[in-house]
mmCIF file of C-alpha atoms and ligand atoms in Angstrom:
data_model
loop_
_atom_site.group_PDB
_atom_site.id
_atom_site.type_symbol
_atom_site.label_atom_id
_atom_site.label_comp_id
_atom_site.label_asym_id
_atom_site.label_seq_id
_atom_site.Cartn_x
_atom_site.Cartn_y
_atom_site.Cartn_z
ATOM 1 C CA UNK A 1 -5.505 -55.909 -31.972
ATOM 2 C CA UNK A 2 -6.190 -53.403 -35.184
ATOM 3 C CA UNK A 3 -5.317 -49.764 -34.364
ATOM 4 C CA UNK A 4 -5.816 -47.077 -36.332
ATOM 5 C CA UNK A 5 -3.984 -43.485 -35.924
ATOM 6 C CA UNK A 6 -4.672 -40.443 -37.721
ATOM 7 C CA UNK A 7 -1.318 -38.579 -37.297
ATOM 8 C CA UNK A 8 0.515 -35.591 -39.318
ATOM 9 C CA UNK A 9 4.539 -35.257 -39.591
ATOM 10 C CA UNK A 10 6.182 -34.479 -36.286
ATOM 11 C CA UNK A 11 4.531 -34.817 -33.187
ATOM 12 C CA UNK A 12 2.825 -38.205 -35.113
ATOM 13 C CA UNK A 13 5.744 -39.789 -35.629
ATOM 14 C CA UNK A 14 6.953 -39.241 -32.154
ATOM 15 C CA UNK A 15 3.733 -40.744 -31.192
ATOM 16 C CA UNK A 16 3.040 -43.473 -33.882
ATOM 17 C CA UNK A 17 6.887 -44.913 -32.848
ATOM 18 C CA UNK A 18 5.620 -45.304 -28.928
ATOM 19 C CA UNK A 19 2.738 -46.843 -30.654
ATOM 20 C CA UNK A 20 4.700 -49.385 -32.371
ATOM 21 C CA UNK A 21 6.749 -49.978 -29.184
ATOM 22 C CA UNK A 22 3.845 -49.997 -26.899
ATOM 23 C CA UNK A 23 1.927 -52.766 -29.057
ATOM 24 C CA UNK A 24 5.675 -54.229 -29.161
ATOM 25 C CA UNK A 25 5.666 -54.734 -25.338
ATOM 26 C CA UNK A 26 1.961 -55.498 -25.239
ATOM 27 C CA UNK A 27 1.374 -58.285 -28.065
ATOM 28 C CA UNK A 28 4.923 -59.285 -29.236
ATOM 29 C CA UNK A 29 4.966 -61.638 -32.126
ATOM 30 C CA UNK A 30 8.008 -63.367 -31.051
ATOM 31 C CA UNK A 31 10.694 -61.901 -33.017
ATOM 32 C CA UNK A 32 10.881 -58.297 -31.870
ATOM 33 C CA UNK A 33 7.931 -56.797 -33.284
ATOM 34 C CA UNK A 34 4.257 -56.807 -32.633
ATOM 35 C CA UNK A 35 1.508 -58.961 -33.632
ATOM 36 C CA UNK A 36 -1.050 -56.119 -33.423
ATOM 37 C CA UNK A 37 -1.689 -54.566 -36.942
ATOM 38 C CA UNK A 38 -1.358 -50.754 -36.833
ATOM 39 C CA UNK A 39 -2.242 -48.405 -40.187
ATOM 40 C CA UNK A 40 -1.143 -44.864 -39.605
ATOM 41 C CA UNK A 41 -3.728 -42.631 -41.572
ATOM 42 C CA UNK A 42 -0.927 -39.433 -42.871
ATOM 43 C CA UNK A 43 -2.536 -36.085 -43.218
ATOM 44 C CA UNK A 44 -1.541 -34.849 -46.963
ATOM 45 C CA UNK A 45 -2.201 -31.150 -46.705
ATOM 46 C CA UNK A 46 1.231 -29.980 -46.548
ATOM 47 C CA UNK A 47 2.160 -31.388 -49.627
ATOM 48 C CA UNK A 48 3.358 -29.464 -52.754
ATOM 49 C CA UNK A 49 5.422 -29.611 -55.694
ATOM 50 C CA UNK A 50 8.373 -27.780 -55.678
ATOM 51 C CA UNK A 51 10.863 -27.450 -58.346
ATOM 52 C CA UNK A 52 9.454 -30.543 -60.861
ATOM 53 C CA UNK A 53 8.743 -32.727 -57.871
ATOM 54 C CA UNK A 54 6.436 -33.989 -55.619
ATOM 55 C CA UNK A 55 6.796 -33.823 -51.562
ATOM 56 C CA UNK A 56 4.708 -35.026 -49.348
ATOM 57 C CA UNK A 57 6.740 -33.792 -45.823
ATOM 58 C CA UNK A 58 4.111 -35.556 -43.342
ATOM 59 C CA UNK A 59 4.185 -38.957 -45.191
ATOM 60 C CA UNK A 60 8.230 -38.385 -45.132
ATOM 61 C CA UNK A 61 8.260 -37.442 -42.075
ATOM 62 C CA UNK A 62 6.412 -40.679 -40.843
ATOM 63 C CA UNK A 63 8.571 -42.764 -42.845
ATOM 64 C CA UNK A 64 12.278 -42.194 -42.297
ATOM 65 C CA UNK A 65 11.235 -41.358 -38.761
ATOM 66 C CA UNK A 66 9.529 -44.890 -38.369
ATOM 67 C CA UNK A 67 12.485 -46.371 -40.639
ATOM 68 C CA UNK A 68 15.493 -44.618 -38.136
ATOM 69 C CA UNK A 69 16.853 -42.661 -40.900
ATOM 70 C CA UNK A 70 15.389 -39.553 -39.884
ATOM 71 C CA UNK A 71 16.892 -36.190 -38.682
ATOM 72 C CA UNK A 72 15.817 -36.023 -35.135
ATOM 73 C CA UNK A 73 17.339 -32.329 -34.589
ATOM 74 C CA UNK A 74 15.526 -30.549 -37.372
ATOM 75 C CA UNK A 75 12.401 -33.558 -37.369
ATOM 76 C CA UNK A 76 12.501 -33.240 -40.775
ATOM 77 C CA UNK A 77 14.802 -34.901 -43.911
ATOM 78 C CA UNK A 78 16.980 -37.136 -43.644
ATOM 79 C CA UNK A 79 20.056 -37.803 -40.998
ATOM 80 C CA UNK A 80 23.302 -37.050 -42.642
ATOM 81 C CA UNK A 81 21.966 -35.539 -45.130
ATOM 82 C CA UNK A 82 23.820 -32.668 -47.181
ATOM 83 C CA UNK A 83 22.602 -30.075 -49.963
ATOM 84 C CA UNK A 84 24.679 -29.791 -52.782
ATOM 85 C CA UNK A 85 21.536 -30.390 -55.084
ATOM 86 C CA UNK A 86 19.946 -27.568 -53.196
ATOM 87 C CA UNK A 87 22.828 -25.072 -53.680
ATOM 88 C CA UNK A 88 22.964 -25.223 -57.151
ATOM 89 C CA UNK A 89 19.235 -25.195 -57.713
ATOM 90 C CA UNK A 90 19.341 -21.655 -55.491
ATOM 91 C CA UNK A 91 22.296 -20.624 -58.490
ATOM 92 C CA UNK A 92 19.714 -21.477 -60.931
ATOM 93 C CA UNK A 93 16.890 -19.550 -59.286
ATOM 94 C CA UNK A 94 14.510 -22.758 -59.169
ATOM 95 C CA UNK A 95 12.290 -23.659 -56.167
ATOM 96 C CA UNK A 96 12.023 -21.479 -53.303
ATOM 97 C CA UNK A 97 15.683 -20.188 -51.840
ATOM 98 C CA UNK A 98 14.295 -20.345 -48.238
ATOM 99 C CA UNK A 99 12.918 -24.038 -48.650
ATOM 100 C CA UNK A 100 15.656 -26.668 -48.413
ATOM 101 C CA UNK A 101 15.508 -30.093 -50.476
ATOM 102 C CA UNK A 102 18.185 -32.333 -48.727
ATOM 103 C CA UNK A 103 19.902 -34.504 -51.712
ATOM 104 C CA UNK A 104 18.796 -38.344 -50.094
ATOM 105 C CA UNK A 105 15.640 -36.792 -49.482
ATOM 106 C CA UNK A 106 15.391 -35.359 -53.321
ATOM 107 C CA UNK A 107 16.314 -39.230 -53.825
ATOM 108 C CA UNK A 108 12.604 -40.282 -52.692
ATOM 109 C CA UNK A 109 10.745 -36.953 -54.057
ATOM 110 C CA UNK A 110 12.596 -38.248 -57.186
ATOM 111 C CA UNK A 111 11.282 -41.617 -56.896
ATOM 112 C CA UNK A 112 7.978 -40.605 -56.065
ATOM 113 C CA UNK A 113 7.532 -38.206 -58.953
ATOM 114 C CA UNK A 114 8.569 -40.828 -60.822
ATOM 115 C CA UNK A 115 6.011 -42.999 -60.460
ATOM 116 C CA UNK A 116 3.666 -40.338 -59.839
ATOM 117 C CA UNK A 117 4.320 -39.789 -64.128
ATOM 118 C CA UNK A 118 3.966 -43.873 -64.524
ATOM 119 C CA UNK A 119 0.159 -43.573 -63.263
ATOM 120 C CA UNK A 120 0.632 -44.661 -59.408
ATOM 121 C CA UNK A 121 -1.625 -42.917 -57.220
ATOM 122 C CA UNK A 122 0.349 -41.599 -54.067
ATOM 123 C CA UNK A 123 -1.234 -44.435 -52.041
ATOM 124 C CA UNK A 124 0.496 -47.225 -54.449
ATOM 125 C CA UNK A 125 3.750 -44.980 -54.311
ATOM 126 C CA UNK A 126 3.630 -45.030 -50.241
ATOM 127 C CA UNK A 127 3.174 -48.340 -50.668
ATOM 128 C CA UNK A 128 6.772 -48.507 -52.654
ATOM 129 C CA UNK A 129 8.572 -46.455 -50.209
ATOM 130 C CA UNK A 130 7.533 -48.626 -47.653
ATOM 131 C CA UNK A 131 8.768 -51.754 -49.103
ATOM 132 C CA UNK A 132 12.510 -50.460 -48.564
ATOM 133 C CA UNK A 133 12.794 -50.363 -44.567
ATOM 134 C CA UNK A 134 10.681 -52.841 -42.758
ATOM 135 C CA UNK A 135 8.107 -49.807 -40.805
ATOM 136 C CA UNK A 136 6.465 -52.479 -38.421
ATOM 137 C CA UNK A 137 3.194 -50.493 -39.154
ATOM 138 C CA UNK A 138 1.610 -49.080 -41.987
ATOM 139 C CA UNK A 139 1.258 -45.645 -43.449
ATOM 140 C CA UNK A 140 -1.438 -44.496 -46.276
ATOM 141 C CA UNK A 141 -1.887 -41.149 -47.661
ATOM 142 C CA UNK A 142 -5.559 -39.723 -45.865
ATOM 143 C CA UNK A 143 -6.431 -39.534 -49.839
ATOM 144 C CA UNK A 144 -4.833 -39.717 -53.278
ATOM 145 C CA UNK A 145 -6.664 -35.928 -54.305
ATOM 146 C CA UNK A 146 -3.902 -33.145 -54.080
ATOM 147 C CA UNK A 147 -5.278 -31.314 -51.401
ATOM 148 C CA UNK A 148 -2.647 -29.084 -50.799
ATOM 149 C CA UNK A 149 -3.932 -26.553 -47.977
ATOM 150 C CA UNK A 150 -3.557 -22.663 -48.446
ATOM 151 C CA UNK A 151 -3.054 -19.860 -45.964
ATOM 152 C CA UNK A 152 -4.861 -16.706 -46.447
ATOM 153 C CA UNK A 153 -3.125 -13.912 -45.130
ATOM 154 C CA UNK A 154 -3.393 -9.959 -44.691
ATOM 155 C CA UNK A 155 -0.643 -9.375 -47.344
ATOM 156 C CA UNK A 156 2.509 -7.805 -45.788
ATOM 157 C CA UNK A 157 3.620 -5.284 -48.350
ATOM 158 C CA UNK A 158 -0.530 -4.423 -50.069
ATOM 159 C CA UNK A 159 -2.329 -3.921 -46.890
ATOM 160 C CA UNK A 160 -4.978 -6.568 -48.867
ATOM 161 C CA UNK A 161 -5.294 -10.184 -48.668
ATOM 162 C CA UNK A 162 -3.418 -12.825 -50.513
ATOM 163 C CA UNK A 163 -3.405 -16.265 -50.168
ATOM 164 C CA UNK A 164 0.198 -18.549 -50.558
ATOM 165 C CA UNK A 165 0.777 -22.122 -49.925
ATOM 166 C CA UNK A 166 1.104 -23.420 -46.640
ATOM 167 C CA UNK A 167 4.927 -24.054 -46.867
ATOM 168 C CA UNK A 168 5.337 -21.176 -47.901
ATOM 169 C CA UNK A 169 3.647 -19.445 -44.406
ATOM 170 C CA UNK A 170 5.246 -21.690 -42.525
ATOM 171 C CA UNK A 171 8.834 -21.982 -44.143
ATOM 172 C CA UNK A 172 9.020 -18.421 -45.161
ATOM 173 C CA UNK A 173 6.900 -16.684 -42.509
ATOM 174 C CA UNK A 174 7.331 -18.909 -39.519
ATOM 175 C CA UNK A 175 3.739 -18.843 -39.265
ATOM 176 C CA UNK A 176 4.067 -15.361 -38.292
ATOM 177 C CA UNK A 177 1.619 -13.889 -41.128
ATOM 178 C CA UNK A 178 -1.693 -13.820 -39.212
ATOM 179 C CA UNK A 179 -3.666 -16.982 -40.708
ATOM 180 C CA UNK A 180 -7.383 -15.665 -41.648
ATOM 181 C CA UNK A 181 -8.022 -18.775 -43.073
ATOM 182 C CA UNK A 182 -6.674 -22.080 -44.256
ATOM 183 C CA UNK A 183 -8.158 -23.384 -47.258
ATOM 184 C CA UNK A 184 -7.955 -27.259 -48.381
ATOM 185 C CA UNK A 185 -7.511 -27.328 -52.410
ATOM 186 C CA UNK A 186 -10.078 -29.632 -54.456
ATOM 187 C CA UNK A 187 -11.219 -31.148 -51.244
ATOM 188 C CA UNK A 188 -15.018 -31.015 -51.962
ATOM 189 C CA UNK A 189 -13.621 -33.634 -54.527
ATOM 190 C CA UNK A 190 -11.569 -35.581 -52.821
ATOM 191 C CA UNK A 191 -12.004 -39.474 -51.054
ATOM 192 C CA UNK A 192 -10.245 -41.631 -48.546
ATOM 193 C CA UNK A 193 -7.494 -43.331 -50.186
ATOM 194 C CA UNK A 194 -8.374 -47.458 -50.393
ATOM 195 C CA UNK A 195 -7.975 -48.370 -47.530
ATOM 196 C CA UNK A 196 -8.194 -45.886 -45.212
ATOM 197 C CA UNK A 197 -12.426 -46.437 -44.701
ATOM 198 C CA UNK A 198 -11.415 -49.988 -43.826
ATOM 199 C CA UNK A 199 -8.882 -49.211 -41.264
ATOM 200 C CA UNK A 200 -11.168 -47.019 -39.187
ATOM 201 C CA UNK A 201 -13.949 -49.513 -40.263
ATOM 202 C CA UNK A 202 -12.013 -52.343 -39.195
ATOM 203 C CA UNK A 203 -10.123 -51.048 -36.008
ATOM 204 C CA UNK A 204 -10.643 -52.597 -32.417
ATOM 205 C CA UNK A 205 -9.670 -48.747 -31.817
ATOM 206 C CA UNK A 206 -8.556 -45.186 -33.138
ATOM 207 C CA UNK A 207 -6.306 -42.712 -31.789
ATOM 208 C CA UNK A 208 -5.985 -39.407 -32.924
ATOM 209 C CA UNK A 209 -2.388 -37.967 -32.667
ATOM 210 C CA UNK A 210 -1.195 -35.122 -30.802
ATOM 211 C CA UNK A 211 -0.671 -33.290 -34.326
ATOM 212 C CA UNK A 212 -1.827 -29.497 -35.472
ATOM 213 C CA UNK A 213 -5.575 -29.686 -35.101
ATOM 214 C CA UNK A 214 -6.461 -27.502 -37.998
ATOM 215 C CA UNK A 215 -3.499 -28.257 -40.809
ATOM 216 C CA UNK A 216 -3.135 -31.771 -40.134
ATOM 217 C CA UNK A 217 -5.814 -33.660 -38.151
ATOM 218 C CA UNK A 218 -8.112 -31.040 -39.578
ATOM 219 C CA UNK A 219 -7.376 -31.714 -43.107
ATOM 220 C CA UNK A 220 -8.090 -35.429 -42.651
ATOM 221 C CA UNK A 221 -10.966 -34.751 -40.998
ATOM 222 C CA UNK A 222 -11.768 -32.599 -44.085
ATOM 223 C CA UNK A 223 -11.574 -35.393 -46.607
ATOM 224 C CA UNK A 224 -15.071 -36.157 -47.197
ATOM 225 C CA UNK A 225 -16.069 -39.713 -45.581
ATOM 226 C CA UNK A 226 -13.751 -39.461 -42.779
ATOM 227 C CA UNK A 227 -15.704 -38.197 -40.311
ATOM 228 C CA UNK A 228 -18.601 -40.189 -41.547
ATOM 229 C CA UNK A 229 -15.997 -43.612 -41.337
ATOM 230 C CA UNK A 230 -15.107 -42.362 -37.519
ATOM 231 C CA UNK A 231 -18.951 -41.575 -36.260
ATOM 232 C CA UNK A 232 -20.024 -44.789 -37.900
ATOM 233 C CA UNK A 233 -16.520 -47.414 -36.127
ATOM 234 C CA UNK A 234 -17.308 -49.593 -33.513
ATOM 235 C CA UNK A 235 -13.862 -48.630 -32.313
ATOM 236 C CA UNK A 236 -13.209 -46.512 -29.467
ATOM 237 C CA UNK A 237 -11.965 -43.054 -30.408
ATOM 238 C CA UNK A 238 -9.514 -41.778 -28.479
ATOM 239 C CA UNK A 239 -7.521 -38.331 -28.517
ATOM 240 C CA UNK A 240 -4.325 -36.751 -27.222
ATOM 241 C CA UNK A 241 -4.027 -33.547 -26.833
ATOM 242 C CA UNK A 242 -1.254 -31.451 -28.637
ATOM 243 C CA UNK A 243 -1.263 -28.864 -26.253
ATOM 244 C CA UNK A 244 -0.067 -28.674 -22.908
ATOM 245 C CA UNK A 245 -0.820 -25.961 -20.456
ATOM 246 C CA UNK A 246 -1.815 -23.959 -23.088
ATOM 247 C CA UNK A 247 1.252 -24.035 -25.159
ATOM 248 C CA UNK A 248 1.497 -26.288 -28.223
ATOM 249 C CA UNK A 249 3.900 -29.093 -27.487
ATOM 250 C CA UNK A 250 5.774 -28.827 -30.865
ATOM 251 C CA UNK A 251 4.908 -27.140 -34.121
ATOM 252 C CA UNK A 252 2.917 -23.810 -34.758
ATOM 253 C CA UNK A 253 -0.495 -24.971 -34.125
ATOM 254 C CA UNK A 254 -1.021 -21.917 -31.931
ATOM 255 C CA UNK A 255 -0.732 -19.617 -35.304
ATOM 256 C CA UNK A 256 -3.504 -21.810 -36.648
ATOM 257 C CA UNK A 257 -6.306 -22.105 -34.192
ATOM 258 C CA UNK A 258 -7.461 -18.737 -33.743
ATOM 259 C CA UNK A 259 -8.145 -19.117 -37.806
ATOM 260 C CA UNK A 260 -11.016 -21.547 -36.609
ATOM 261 C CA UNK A 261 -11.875 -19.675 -33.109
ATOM 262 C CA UNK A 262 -10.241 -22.306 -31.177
ATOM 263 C CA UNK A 263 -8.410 -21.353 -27.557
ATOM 264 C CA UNK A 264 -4.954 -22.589 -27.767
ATOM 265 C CA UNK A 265 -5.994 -25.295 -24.788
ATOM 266 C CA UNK A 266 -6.327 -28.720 -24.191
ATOM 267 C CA UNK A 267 -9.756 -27.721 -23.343
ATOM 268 C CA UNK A 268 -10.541 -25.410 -26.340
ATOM 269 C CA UNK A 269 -9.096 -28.321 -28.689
ATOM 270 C CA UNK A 270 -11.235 -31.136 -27.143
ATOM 271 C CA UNK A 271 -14.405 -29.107 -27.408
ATOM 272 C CA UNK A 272 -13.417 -28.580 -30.756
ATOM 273 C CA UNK A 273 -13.038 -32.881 -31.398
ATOM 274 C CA UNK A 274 -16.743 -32.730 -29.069
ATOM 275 C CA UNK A 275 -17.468 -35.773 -27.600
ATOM 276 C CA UNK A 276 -19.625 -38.726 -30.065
ATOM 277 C CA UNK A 277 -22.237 -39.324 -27.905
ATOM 278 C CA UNK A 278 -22.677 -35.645 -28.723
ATOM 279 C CA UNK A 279 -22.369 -35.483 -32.766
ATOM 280 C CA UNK A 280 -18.285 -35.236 -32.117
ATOM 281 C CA UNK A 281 -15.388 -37.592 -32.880
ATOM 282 C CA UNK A 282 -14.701 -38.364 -29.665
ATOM 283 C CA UNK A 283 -14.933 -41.410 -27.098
ATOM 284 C CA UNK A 284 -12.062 -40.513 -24.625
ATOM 285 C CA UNK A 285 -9.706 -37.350 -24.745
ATOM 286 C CA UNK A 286 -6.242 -37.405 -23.146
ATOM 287 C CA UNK A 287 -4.601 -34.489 -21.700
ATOM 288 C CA UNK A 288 -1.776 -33.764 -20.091
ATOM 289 C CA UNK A 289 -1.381 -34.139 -15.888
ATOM 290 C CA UNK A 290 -1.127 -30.106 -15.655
ATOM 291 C CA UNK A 291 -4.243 -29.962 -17.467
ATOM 292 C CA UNK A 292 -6.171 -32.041 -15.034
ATOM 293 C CA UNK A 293 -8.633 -29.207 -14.180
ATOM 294 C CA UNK A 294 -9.614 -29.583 -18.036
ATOM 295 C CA UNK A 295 -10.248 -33.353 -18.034
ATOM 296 C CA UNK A 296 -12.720 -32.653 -14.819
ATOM 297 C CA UNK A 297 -14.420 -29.773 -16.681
ATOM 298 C CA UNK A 298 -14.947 -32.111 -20.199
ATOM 299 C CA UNK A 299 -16.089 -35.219 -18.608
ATOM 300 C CA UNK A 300 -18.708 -32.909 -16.696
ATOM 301 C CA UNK A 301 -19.841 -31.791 -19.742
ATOM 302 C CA UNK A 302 -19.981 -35.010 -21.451
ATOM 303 C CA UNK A 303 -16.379 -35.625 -23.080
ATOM 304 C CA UNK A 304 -14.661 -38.641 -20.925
ATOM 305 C CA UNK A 305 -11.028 -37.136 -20.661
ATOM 306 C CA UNK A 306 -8.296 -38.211 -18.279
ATOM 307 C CA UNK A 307 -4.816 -37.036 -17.773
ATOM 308 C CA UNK A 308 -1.312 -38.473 -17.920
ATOM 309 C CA UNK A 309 2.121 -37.320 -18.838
ATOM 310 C CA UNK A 310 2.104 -36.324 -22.445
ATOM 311 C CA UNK A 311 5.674 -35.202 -22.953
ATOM 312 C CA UNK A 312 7.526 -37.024 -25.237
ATOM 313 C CA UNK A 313 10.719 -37.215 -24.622
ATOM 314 C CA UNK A 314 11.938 -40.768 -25.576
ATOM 315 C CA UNK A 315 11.138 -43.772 -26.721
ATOM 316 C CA UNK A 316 10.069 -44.512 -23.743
ATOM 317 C CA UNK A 317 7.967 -41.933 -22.187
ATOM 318 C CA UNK A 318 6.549 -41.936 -26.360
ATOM 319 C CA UNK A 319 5.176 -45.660 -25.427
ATOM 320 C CA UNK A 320 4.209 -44.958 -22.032
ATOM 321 C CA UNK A 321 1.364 -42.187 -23.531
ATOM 322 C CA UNK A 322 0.385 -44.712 -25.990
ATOM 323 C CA UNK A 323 -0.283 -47.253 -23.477
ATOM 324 C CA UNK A 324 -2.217 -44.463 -21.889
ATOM 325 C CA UNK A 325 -4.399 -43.713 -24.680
ATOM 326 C CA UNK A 326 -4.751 -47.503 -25.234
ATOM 327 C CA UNK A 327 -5.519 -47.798 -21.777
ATOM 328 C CA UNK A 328 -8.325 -45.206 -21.739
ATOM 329 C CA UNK A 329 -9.745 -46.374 -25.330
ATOM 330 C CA UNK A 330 -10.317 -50.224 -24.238
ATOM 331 C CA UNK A 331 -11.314 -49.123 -21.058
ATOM 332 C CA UNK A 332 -14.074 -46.683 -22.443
ATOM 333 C CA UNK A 333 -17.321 -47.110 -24.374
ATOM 334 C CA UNK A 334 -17.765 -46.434 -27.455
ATOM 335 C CA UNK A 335 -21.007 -44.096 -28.076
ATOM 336 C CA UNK A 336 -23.401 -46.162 -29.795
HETATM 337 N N1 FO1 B 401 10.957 -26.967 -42.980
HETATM 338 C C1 FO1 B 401 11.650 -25.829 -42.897
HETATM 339 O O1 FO1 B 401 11.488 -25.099 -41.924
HETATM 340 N N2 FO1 B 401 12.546 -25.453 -43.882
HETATM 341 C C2 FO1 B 401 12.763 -26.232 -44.960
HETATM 342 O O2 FO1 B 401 13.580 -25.862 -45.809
HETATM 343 C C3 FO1 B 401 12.061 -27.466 -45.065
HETATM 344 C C4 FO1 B 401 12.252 -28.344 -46.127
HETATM 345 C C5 FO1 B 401 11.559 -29.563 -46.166
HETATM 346 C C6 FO1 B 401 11.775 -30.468 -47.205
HETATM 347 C C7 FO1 B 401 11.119 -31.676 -47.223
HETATM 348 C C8 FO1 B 401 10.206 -31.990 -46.203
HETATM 349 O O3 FO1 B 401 9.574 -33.180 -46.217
HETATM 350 C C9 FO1 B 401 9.961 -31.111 -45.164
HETATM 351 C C10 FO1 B 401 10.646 -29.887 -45.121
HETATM 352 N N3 FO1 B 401 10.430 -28.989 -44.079
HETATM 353 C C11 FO1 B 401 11.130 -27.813 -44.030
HETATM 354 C C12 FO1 B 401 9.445 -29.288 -43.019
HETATM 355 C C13 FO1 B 401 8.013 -28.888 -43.422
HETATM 356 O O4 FO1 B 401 7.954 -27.661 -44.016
HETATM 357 C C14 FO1 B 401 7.070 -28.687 -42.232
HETATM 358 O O5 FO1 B 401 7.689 -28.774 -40.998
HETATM 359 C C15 FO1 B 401 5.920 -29.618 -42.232
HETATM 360 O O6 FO1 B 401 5.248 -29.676 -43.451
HETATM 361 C C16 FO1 B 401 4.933 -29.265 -41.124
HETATM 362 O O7 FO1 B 401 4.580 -30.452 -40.562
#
């Protein structure tokens, strides 16, 4: 069994670790971990560089999470982690003083910029970081283009536009800047890292995370040949929805979707995905059990969509909705 997620920081790694269990439970290879292959495709938009290095907090995010070194209060950085390194560059008035670089976690920006100056792409540095903690799945970069997104925003103190990174409007703002648009840097440029064609190519099925629509799945979306790689899979395509009862499970994806004229709903968000057999992405949509009325109004319009807890809480109830989606991709036909 190949399976293929396209996931961003948070709410993916929640998900992609009840993946990992799920498969765990469902094709064990005999010594604790799985014998089905699954390639986490990381959405790259929220990276930056920041004070001489570069971050890439979704990728992170994926990886200490997956590795059990992550901070599961803030779900970002590092657990334990401290910021002496971050102090003093705040006395030297580098970086940003609202944007926090924890010092293990300046250990791998470190490392990564390091290589970055050697001549690895980012894919071949996520490969590195990987080698360290044994993931049980694995994670490549949506594309090895910088494609850091931008917010444009009516400007607080001009009463005009401006447009800032997306870290910033989200560290700095909280999101709370009314988003006009969000704008994907060099991406008319950009390709699927190697490997990433293959894996949706390749996959007996693909599951799109419950992650921001617009920032995170929508940026991988963006990259050009990923949509063409998901119309053209023999894979089921399956998505879960990131909103429940019209609130966003976790994140700020509600401060992003009216950019793109999107209802904050796990109805607004599948119509946005559309259905394949109807020149969408989608086979199967997942929402949650208080959004059955949804899933009845979607598959009468021609978007198969069921409902089942998607809370996740725990390990468990995190493997429990990927059995679901698993459930509803092998038991649904792909549009042809
Ligand atoms: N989020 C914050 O709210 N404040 C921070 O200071 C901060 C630092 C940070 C450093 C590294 C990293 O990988 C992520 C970090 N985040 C921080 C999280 C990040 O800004 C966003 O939550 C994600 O990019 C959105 O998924």
């Amino acid at each position: 069994m190949r399976i293929t997620v396209l996931a961003g920081g948070v709410g993916g790694s929640r998900f992609v670790r009840g993946v990992r269990e799920e498969c765990a439970r469902r094709w064990p290879d005999g010594a604790g971990g799985t014998a089905a292959s699954v390639t986490v495709v990381v959405n790259t938009g929220d990276d930056i560089w920041l004070s001489g290095v570069r971050l890439m907090p979704d990728f992170d995010s994926l990886l200490y999470s997956l590795a059990g070194v992550n901070d599961t209060e803030r779900g970002w950085g590092r657990a334990g982690e401290t910021e002496r390194v971050s102090a003093e560059l705040r006395e030297w008035g580098v970086g940003w003083p609202w944007f926090t670089l924890g010092d293990l976690d300046l250990g791998t920006h470190l490392a990564r910029t390091v290589w970055l100056r050697e001549g690895l792409t980012p894919s071949q540095v996520g490969e590195r970081l990987q080698r360290r903690w044994p993931l049980g799945v694995r994670l490549i970069p949506a594309t090895d283009t910088e494609v850091d997104t931008h917010v444009r925003v009516a400007d607080p103190e001009a009463s005009d536009e401006r447009e800032m990174h997306f870290q910033e409007w989200w560290t700095r703002y909280r999101a709370t800047l009314p988003a006009l648009a969000f704008r994907q840097q060099h991406i008319a440029d950009a390709r699927p890292a190697p490997g990433v064609a293959e894996a949706i190519a390749d996959a007996d099925l693909v599951l799109i995370a419950p992650s921001n629509p617009v920032v995170s799945i929508g940026t991988i979306l963006a990259v050009p040949g990923i949509r063409e790689a998901l119309a053209a899979t023999a894979a089921p395509v399956v998505g879960v929805s990131p909103i429940i009862g019209g609130k966003v499970v976790r994140g700020m994806a509600d401060a992003c979707l009216p950019a793109i004229g999107v209802e904050t709903s796990a109805e607004g968000v599948g119509r946005h995905y559309g259905a394949r057999a109807q020149g969408g992405l989608l086979d199967a949509w997942l929402v949650d059990e208080t959004d059955a009325a949804a899933a009845a109004s979607l598959t009468a319009d021609g978007l198969p969509a069921a409902s089942a807890p998607l809370w996740m809480h725990d390990l468990d109830t995190s493997a429990a909705l990927a059995g679901a989606s698993i459930d509803l991709g092998l038991g649904s036909t792909p549009a042809s």
